[in-house]
XYZ file of C-alpha atoms in Angstrom:
581
model
C -36.114 7.988 -36.012
C -37.811 10.365 -33.540
C -38.048 7.525 -31.030
C -34.326 6.745 -31.389
C -33.385 10.413 -30.980
C -35.548 10.649 -27.868
C -33.901 7.539 -26.423
C -30.427 8.946 -27.058
C -31.400 12.278 -25.492
C -32.724 10.555 -22.384
C -29.540 8.519 -22.016
C -27.414 11.652 -22.353
C -29.573 13.434 -19.793
C -29.115 10.616 -17.269
C -25.361 10.581 -17.835
C -25.094 14.347 -17.448
C -27.098 14.202 -14.237
C -24.588 11.857 -12.647
C -21.443 13.213 -14.228
C -20.474 9.683 -15.302
C -18.791 8.813 -18.586
C -19.967 5.661 -20.339
C -17.619 2.994 -21.544
C -16.672 2.209 -25.151
C -16.510 -1.032 -27.069
C -12.967 -2.191 -27.728
C -13.802 -5.430 -29.549
C -15.613 -5.596 -31.876
C -15.434 -1.932 -32.818
C -18.794 -0.268 -33.529
C -19.441 -0.471 -37.248
C -17.356 -3.628 -37.736
C -18.677 -6.097 -40.301
C -18.254 -9.847 -40.712
C -17.516 -10.295 -37.023
C -16.877 -13.954 -36.190
C -19.813 -15.516 -34.372
C -17.448 -17.005 -31.762
C -16.075 -13.546 -30.863
C -15.884 -12.210 -27.309
C -17.257 -8.741 -26.574
C -14.954 -6.363 -24.671
C -15.209 -2.786 -23.405
C -13.162 -0.223 -21.515
C -13.248 -0.339 -17.694
C -14.912 2.556 -15.859
C -13.536 3.838 -12.562
C -15.825 3.458 -9.577
C -18.215 0.971 -11.157
C -19.219 -2.016 -9.021
C -20.035 -4.264 -11.961
C -21.401 -4.523 -15.474
C -24.507 -5.971 -17.120
C -24.573 -6.737 -20.835
C -27.536 -6.762 -23.186
C -27.401 -7.857 -26.831
C -30.259 -7.328 -29.247
C -31.161 -6.676 -32.859
C -32.470 -3.178 -32.092
C -31.016 -0.358 -29.957
C -31.506 -1.418 -26.346
C -32.711 -4.874 -27.446
C -32.225 -7.988 -25.329
C -33.045 -10.882 -27.681
C -29.608 -12.487 -27.348
C -28.577 -11.364 -23.848
C -30.844 -9.732 -21.279
C -28.885 -7.750 -18.667
C -26.496 -10.595 -17.922
C -24.186 -9.809 -15.011
C -20.475 -10.216 -15.705
C -19.249 -8.870 -12.357
C -16.155 -6.696 -12.700
C -15.076 -8.393 -15.918
C -14.911 -6.245 -19.044
C -15.181 -9.164 -21.461
C -18.201 -11.350 -22.188
C -18.029 -14.684 -23.996
C -21.485 -15.611 -25.329
C -21.982 -19.195 -24.093
C -23.359 -20.422 -27.445
C -21.790 -17.779 -29.693
C -23.416 -14.914 -31.581
C -26.123 -15.318 -34.215
C -24.868 -15.197 -37.779
C -25.558 -12.514 -40.361
C -27.198 -10.114 -37.897
C -26.706 -6.500 -36.840
C -26.296 -6.630 -33.074
C -26.639 -3.698 -30.671
C -24.659 -3.731 -27.422
C -25.793 -2.091 -24.187
C -23.511 -2.127 -21.168
C -25.195 -1.214 -17.899
C -22.956 0.316 -15.242
C -24.009 -1.275 -11.969
C -23.671 0.604 -8.647
C -24.451 -0.398 -5.069
C -25.425 3.067 -3.880
C -26.960 4.866 -6.867
C -29.069 4.141 -9.954
C -27.571 2.046 -12.730
C -26.572 3.724 -15.985
C -27.323 2.191 -19.390
C -24.675 2.860 -22.033
C -25.599 2.233 -25.663
C -22.285 1.286 -27.281
C -23.304 0.945 -30.908
C -23.601 -2.019 -33.216
C -21.671 -4.392 -35.457
C -22.602 -7.058 -38.002
C -21.746 -10.732 -37.720
C -20.468 -12.972 -40.469
C -22.536 -15.253 -42.665
C -21.449 -18.753 -41.716
C -20.738 -20.873 -44.797
C -19.100 -23.915 -43.191
C -20.249 -26.622 -40.827
C -18.874 -26.604 -37.276
C -16.200 -28.893 -35.894
C -16.587 -31.482 -33.151
C -17.201 -30.921 -29.441
C -15.092 -31.806 -26.402
C -16.799 -33.231 -23.325
C -16.402 -31.308 -20.060
C -18.257 -33.405 -17.480
C -17.915 -36.196 -16.767
C -14.339 -36.148 -18.004
C -13.351 -38.641 -20.679
C -12.283 -41.925 -19.013
C -13.569 -40.805 -15.608
C -14.505 -43.518 -13.111
C -17.055 -43.806 -10.301
C -19.325 -41.287 -12.004
C -22.652 -40.826 -10.261
C -25.707 -42.206 -12.010
C -27.357 -38.757 -11.873
C -24.523 -37.059 -13.756
C -25.277 -34.213 -16.157
C -23.270 -34.236 -19.384
C -21.725 -30.949 -20.542
C -19.374 -29.903 -23.344
C -17.483 -26.927 -24.731
C -19.160 -24.494 -27.113
C -18.117 -25.240 -30.685
C -17.507 -22.154 -32.865
C -20.202 -21.622 -35.499
C -22.479 -24.357 -34.071
C -26.170 -23.503 -33.709
C -27.284 -26.833 -32.266
C -26.145 -30.228 -31.040
C -27.254 -33.856 -31.165
C -26.239 -36.399 -28.540
C -26.026 -40.175 -28.497
C -25.661 -42.035 -25.184
C -25.322 -45.780 -24.875
C -23.654 -48.709 -23.202
C -21.884 -49.560 -26.443
C -20.019 -47.227 -28.761
C -22.616 -45.500 -30.959
C -25.316 -47.846 -29.675
C -27.713 -45.227 -28.317
C -29.214 -47.689 -25.828
C -29.792 -44.913 -23.283
C -30.460 -41.935 -25.572
C -30.645 -42.591 -29.304
C -29.245 -39.734 -31.350
C -31.343 -36.758 -30.207
C -31.397 -33.052 -31.071
C -30.907 -31.185 -27.783
C -30.947 -27.658 -29.255
C -28.365 -24.888 -28.979
C -27.177 -25.752 -25.455
C -23.956 -27.088 -23.976
C -25.337 -29.531 -21.387
C -27.808 -32.418 -21.228
C -29.471 -34.170 -18.296
C -30.162 -37.767 -19.342
C -33.708 -38.982 -18.611
C -33.644 -41.161 -15.526
C -30.475 -42.437 -13.935
C -27.554 -43.956 -15.779
C -26.952 -47.681 -15.218
C -24.679 -48.492 -12.281
C -21.120 -49.783 -12.679
C -21.325 -49.576 -16.450
C -19.180 -47.990 -19.151
C -21.162 -45.192 -20.766
C -20.412 -43.935 -24.294
C -21.292 -40.380 -25.371
C -21.074 -38.794 -28.810
C -21.849 -35.102 -29.350
C -22.468 -33.866 -32.904
C -22.531 -30.081 -33.513
C -24.395 -28.657 -36.503
C -25.545 -25.455 -38.209
C -27.516 -24.609 -41.345
C -24.625 -25.927 -43.431
C -24.931 -29.373 -41.875
C -23.384 -31.421 -39.080
C -19.695 -31.633 -38.383
C -18.112 -32.939 -41.594
C -16.142 -35.659 -39.797
C -17.091 -38.488 -37.501
C -16.962 -36.900 -34.072
C -15.188 -38.825 -31.298
C -16.985 -40.910 -28.734
C -16.196 -40.253 -25.091
C -16.663 -42.738 -22.288
C -16.733 -42.971 -18.504
C -17.548 -45.572 -15.834
C -20.439 -45.152 -13.454
C -20.015 -46.177 -9.820
C -22.017 -47.981 -7.185
C -25.357 -46.804 -5.935
C -24.662 -43.815 -3.662
C -27.152 -41.056 -2.997
C -25.711 -37.658 -3.864
C -25.698 -34.925 -1.233
C -27.916 -31.913 -1.587
C -26.693 -28.386 -2.247
C -25.673 -25.832 0.344
C -26.218 -22.097 0.682
C -24.171 -19.255 2.113
C -24.759 -18.294 5.746
C -22.171 -15.507 6.045
C -21.998 -13.369 4.099
C -25.575 -14.064 3.072
C -26.595 -14.017 -0.567
C -26.963 -10.400 -1.698
C -25.205 -8.892 1.339
C -23.366 -5.598 0.771
C -20.400 -3.882 2.444
C -18.754 -7.190 3.290
C -15.221 -6.812 4.743
C -12.308 -7.679 2.493
C -11.155 -10.516 4.750
C -14.391 -12.203 5.823
C -15.199 -15.599 7.282
C -17.188 -17.570 4.708
C -19.613 -20.106 6.146
C -22.336 -22.183 4.570
C -25.014 -24.687 5.545
C -23.690 -28.065 6.565
C -25.044 -30.818 4.302
C -25.783 -34.298 5.717
C -23.951 -37.156 3.964
C -21.430 -34.751 2.407
C -17.795 -35.618 3.063
C -16.504 -32.325 1.702
C -17.254 -29.200 -0.275
C -15.841 -27.851 -3.528
C -15.661 -24.073 -3.432
C -15.700 -21.812 -6.473
C -15.222 -18.049 -6.011
C -14.753 -15.380 -8.668
C -15.246 -11.726 -9.480
C -17.333 -12.710 -12.493
C -20.174 -15.225 -12.804
C -18.131 -16.975 -15.502
C -14.667 -17.049 -13.932
C -13.427 -18.660 -10.721
C -10.368 -16.436 -10.454
C -10.241 -16.374 -6.636
C -10.831 -20.025 -5.695
C -11.375 -22.718 -8.320
C -12.696 -25.993 -6.978
C -10.704 -26.078 -3.749
C -11.860 -28.851 -1.410
C -12.748 -28.178 2.230
C -13.797 -30.650 4.893
C -15.507 -28.015 7.034
C -18.217 -25.505 6.238
C -16.229 -22.379 7.150
C -13.070 -20.713 5.837
C -11.383 -17.301 6.061
C -10.650 -15.565 2.782
C -7.757 -13.092 2.656
C -8.042 -9.828 0.753
C -11.048 -9.797 -1.519
C -11.021 -6.997 -4.063
C -12.780 -3.897 -2.734
C -15.887 -2.432 -4.321
C -16.654 -5.702 -6.133
C -19.320 -8.328 -6.513
C -18.049 -11.745 -5.423
C -19.664 -14.870 -6.903
C -19.665 -18.105 -4.879
C -20.741 -21.650 -5.721
C -20.594 -24.367 -3.062
C -20.757 -27.976 -4.293
C -21.031 -30.654 -1.581
C -19.797 -34.128 -2.520
C -19.561 -37.659 -1.201
C -18.420 -41.023 -2.506
C -21.200 -40.912 -5.071
C -20.030 -37.642 -6.596
C -20.834 -33.950 -6.575
C -24.184 -32.420 -5.751
C -26.027 -31.465 -8.916
C -27.472 -28.094 -9.866
C -26.018 -26.024 -7.022
C -26.773 -22.345 -7.539
C -24.296 -19.508 -7.666
C -24.679 -16.829 -4.970
C -23.069 -13.434 -4.603
C -22.284 -10.588 -2.239
C -20.530 -7.236 -2.587
C -17.472 -6.009 -0.726
C -16.917 -2.673 0.968
C -16.071 0.297 -1.195
C -12.422 0.131 -0.141
C -9.932 2.816 -0.992
C -11.254 3.621 -4.442
C -12.038 4.350 -7.105
C -15.746 4.390 -6.240
C -18.734 6.705 -6.422
C -19.792 8.578 -3.328
C -23.504 7.904 -2.972
C -24.079 11.245 -1.253
C -22.321 13.499 -3.756
C -22.395 11.307 -6.894
C -18.743 12.200 -7.321
C -16.036 9.756 -8.285
C -13.582 9.204 -5.442
C -10.384 8.108 -7.162
C -8.436 7.169 -4.064
C -8.943 7.597 -0.334
C -5.249 7.131 0.383
C -3.710 10.350 1.738
C -1.292 12.358 -0.345
C 2.072 12.103 1.358
C 5.188 14.006 0.388
C 7.963 13.208 2.814
C 11.751 12.904 2.401
C 13.382 9.494 2.454
C 16.353 10.617 4.539
C 17.314 13.111 7.238
C 20.680 14.151 8.687
C 20.683 15.643 12.173
C 23.537 16.906 14.341
C 23.995 15.059 17.605
C 23.745 18.307 19.575
C 20.262 18.879 18.119
C 18.846 15.679 19.651
C 16.127 14.906 20.356
C 14.794 15.982 16.955
C 11.117 16.437 16.124
C 9.838 15.475 12.665
C 6.358 16.321 11.427
C 4.208 15.984 8.334
C 1.683 18.390 6.852
C -0.270 15.537 5.251
C -4.011 15.457 5.951
C -5.144 12.037 7.185
C -7.437 10.311 9.688
C -4.511 8.704 11.489
C -0.723 8.549 11.475
C 1.793 5.903 12.482
C 5.502 6.536 13.057
C 7.342 3.232 13.387
C 10.946 2.247 14.051
C 12.087 -0.471 11.639
C 14.555 -3.289 11.893
C 17.884 -2.336 10.281
C 18.114 -5.849 8.840
C 14.801 -6.760 7.238
C 12.736 -3.576 7.617
C 10.145 -5.215 9.857
C 8.302 -3.044 12.355
C 9.953 -2.950 15.793
C 8.203 -0.213 17.733
C 5.283 2.184 17.319
C 6.570 5.636 18.274
C 3.652 7.994 17.630
C 0.077 8.170 16.334
C 0.086 11.940 15.779
C 1.394 14.047 12.906
C 4.793 14.393 14.590
C 7.385 12.216 16.277
C 10.388 12.769 18.546
C 13.479 10.768 17.583
C 16.607 10.221 19.625
C 18.565 7.642 17.654
C 19.549 7.067 14.077
C 18.133 4.200 12.034
C 15.292 3.187 9.711
C 11.790 4.523 10.243
C 8.389 4.559 8.550
C 5.691 7.209 8.382
C 2.237 5.909 7.521
C -0.684 8.255 6.821
C -4.056 6.493 6.930
C -7.561 7.371 5.838
C -10.544 5.132 6.549
C -13.318 4.337 4.120
C -15.929 5.420 6.650
C -15.874 8.298 9.155
C -15.628 6.051 12.221
C -12.489 4.264 11.103
C -14.195 0.891 11.439
C -13.849 -0.008 7.798
C -10.956 -0.426 5.386
C -7.686 1.319 6.204
C -6.252 3.150 3.192
C -2.585 3.824 3.956
C 0.196 5.718 2.212
C 3.640 5.154 3.634
C 7.172 6.457 3.314
C 10.234 4.774 4.751
C 13.091 7.052 5.712
C 16.507 6.946 7.328
C 17.720 9.211 10.135
C 21.484 9.771 10.222
C 23.075 11.438 13.231
C 26.298 13.306 12.496
C 28.807 15.074 14.706
C 28.511 18.882 14.859
C 31.508 21.076 14.035
C 34.284 21.187 16.598
C 35.935 24.500 17.504
C 39.572 23.564 18.033
C 40.904 27.031 18.775
C 40.322 30.742 18.342
C 43.451 32.666 17.427
C 43.572 36.386 18.191
C 45.831 39.154 16.977
C 45.612 42.498 18.726
C 45.928 45.837 16.946
C 45.736 49.356 18.341
C 42.050 49.328 19.150
C 40.689 46.089 17.735
C 41.306 42.384 17.495
C 41.391 39.940 14.611
C 39.862 36.548 15.434
C 40.471 33.374 13.425
C 38.143 30.474 14.209
C 39.679 27.049 13.597
C 36.915 24.449 13.261
C 36.982 20.841 12.091
C 34.414 18.277 11.011
C 32.876 16.654 7.941
C 30.499 19.467 6.992
C 30.583 22.763 5.156
C 30.626 25.519 7.772
C 29.882 29.234 8.099
C 30.693 31.643 10.886
C 29.041 34.424 12.913
C 30.107 36.731 15.744
C 28.141 37.657 18.880
C 24.734 36.664 17.450
C 23.560 33.095 16.903
C 21.179 34.355 14.208
C 24.024 35.882 12.227
C 24.768 37.316 9.828
C 26.969 34.331 8.877
C 29.977 34.454 6.587
C 32.001 31.827 4.750
C 35.310 33.187 6.066
C 36.532 32.008 9.450
C 38.388 35.314 10.002
C 36.786 38.308 11.732
C 38.506 41.697 11.486
C 38.035 44.807 13.601
C 36.564 42.843 16.470
C 36.140 44.913 19.644
C 38.485 43.852 22.386
C 37.066 41.891 25.259
C 34.810 38.880 25.403
C 33.243 37.775 22.083
C 31.103 34.757 21.223
C 31.807 32.960 17.964
C 29.298 30.637 16.275
C 30.003 27.901 13.728
C 27.023 26.570 11.766
C 26.741 23.570 9.456
C 25.377 24.956 6.176
C 23.418 21.791 5.345
C 22.115 20.741 8.748
C 21.837 24.104 10.485
C 23.316 22.897 13.759
C 25.401 25.450 15.653
C 28.233 25.287 18.166
C 29.587 28.293 20.020
C 32.637 29.314 22.001
C 33.823 32.247 24.055
C 36.766 33.858 22.300
C 38.416 34.720 25.594
C 38.098 31.111 26.726
C 40.604 30.226 24.037
C 42.628 33.456 24.157
C 43.076 33.118 27.893
C 43.819 29.400 27.890
C 47.466 30.249 28.545
C 46.579 32.955 31.080
C 45.170 30.416 33.531
C 47.821 27.797 34.348
C 46.914 24.125 33.987
C 48.852 23.264 37.139
C 51.146 24.644 39.862
C 53.574 23.114 42.391
C 53.639 25.086 45.691
C 56.764 23.446 47.085
C 58.853 26.612 47.676
C 61.392 26.004 44.887
C 60.545 29.326 43.251
C 59.013 27.663 40.151
C 55.217 27.513 39.744
C 54.763 28.141 43.427
C 51.618 30.222 42.796
C 48.560 29.701 40.621
C 48.039 33.160 39.137
C 46.296 34.870 36.250
C 48.980 35.850 33.713
C 47.570 36.901 30.307
C 49.949 37.096 27.329
C 50.520 40.683 26.204
C 49.283 40.098 22.636
C 45.658 39.740 23.701
C 45.497 43.238 25.064
C 43.791 44.507 28.169
C 41.431 42.006 29.801
C 38.612 43.434 31.919
C 38.432 40.685 34.542
C 36.911 41.876 37.772
C 37.554 38.938 40.074
C 38.483 35.237 40.144
C 36.951 32.592 42.415
C 38.584 29.250 43.210
C 36.776 26.071 44.337
C 37.701 22.531 45.228
C 36.426 19.634 43.173
C 33.369 19.349 45.434
C 32.403 22.949 44.708
C 33.504 24.356 48.072
C 34.716 27.949 47.917
C 38.436 28.431 48.685
C 39.550 31.961 47.873
C 38.735 35.090 45.876
C 41.577 36.611 43.835
C 42.157 39.960 42.222
C 43.535 39.626 38.664
C 46.554 41.654 39.772
C 47.257 39.498 42.845
C 50.334 37.361 43.145
C 48.012 34.300 43.038
C 47.121 31.378 45.260
C 49.788 29.528 47.236
C 47.784 26.300 47.723
C 46.841 27.010 51.348
C 43.495 27.518 52.999
C 43.706 29.501 56.260
C 47.386 28.596 56.462
C 46.807 24.870 55.927
C 48.214 23.279 52.742
C 45.494 21.660 50.618
C 46.141 18.236 49.104
C 47.105 17.456 45.526
C 43.916 17.435 43.470
C 41.943 19.166 40.717
C 40.537 22.617 41.457
C 38.236 24.963 39.554
C 38.277 28.626 38.728
C 35.553 31.047 37.673
C 36.621 34.421 36.204
C 34.048 37.224 36.236
C 34.384 40.055 33.694
C 33.361 43.629 34.333
C 30.324 43.128 32.079
C 29.441 40.080 34.239
C 30.308 37.564 31.531
C 32.291 34.676 32.925
C 34.573 31.842 31.942
C 35.600 28.839 33.951
C 38.025 25.953 33.871
C 40.081 23.660 36.040
C 43.725 23.138 37.027
C 45.810 20.730 39.101
C 47.653 21.274 42.383
C 50.681 18.988 42.540
C 52.759 18.417 45.691
């Protein structure tokens, strides 16, 4: 008891030192009784673990029935010949890490059933039943039979004859290598008889058969070149190459994330000794078996090799801090749409995300494919509406030479028209003016007077406005874009004629400033006129009769001309008019 308590204390001390939680059995549950001997053993996954080793024994930490067997990243183990009957079994799962010490987790115990029935019959695996051209050096294998604790095999050239191997006890295994070579071009009959302490299978088990082929020497096995066996930090999309084998016409490739499961590539055939694999799982052990073959069959006894991939984006344990890194991908909070007024272009968007690198990309409006990289910084300048993508990227090493861990957000930029000031109506009182701003557009607008920063009001009417020149501002409440106008520009639109006809008929013979009386006194100091090329023509006093269309006594041609009116406070307004002859 003292020894067991000391062991538990040491385990807890190790776990506390690394801040790592152990896993828990999920099937069977600790304390379960009468567990079927053909049961799988399963446990909860642990974040950041590179793999698992399982040990099964009849004492805490014991290894009589499984001694630190690697299962890769799998969280289920199927004992190849089942569990022993009527035993209390203790399970230890070892958390395997590339960059720190392993952690042993004692997960408790359960009791197996007492088997009271004989097992059923077996099914042959290799060679397959009715196979042809089987190599004379073939090894015979079969499926585990629940509750079996041993097998006998009979091999002959006649059904049940036993000419090659008379009925023989081969033990509690699931394969048998016949002594010597099998006869060539012959039908071979195989019978497998499972048994346990209750006796052999209670029925006559089936006989399987296959045909051997001609004499052909099998190729030898191959080994990995890149990545080499045991290599670590292998990229997720590596080139796999292996030794070329003379006399082989091809290679069968088996790849998995567990020694017992070919869940990546399962027996694919390649004629060359190099392939590129796309997207291995990060932070994993990859198991590879290469089986050369020729006309005589597959190479026999080829060993499984393994390598480990880069840590990827997480979760994984940082070997320097012993802390669990859940995810290297940046946190990115960014809207999926923006609306910008056309008069605010170009617009600058930025992100406050923390990342090693950024990518701002313009996307196709049709299929969302990337069209153009716009920026690699934390901000971008946009000039047109459309679909875009922001990608924030961290790298799994400081130099950015390893796995990219991106977080992305697609968004849409919509460009809308700003408000339009159609007119500014004014009504003059004794000492002040009332201005009414008439704006149009699709937005919800607010209004300010003489200061672009406000204050803004919902009403478009301003009372008690001082007479003279005033600036009005209209702002979109949602987008914040602002347009402005000079109140006198609108109030005086009728004071500056759009045209005149200096033909001496007494009508519109002069272009002259003539403000309507309702706008009150206008403090214009002087008016300058120019031709359409910007050449100065004449300076007018607001009280003058106006311009008669001549320059130094010479009539100027019909055309557009410009005016600039200067106020006493040096504000100015300008516009154009037409001279017609």
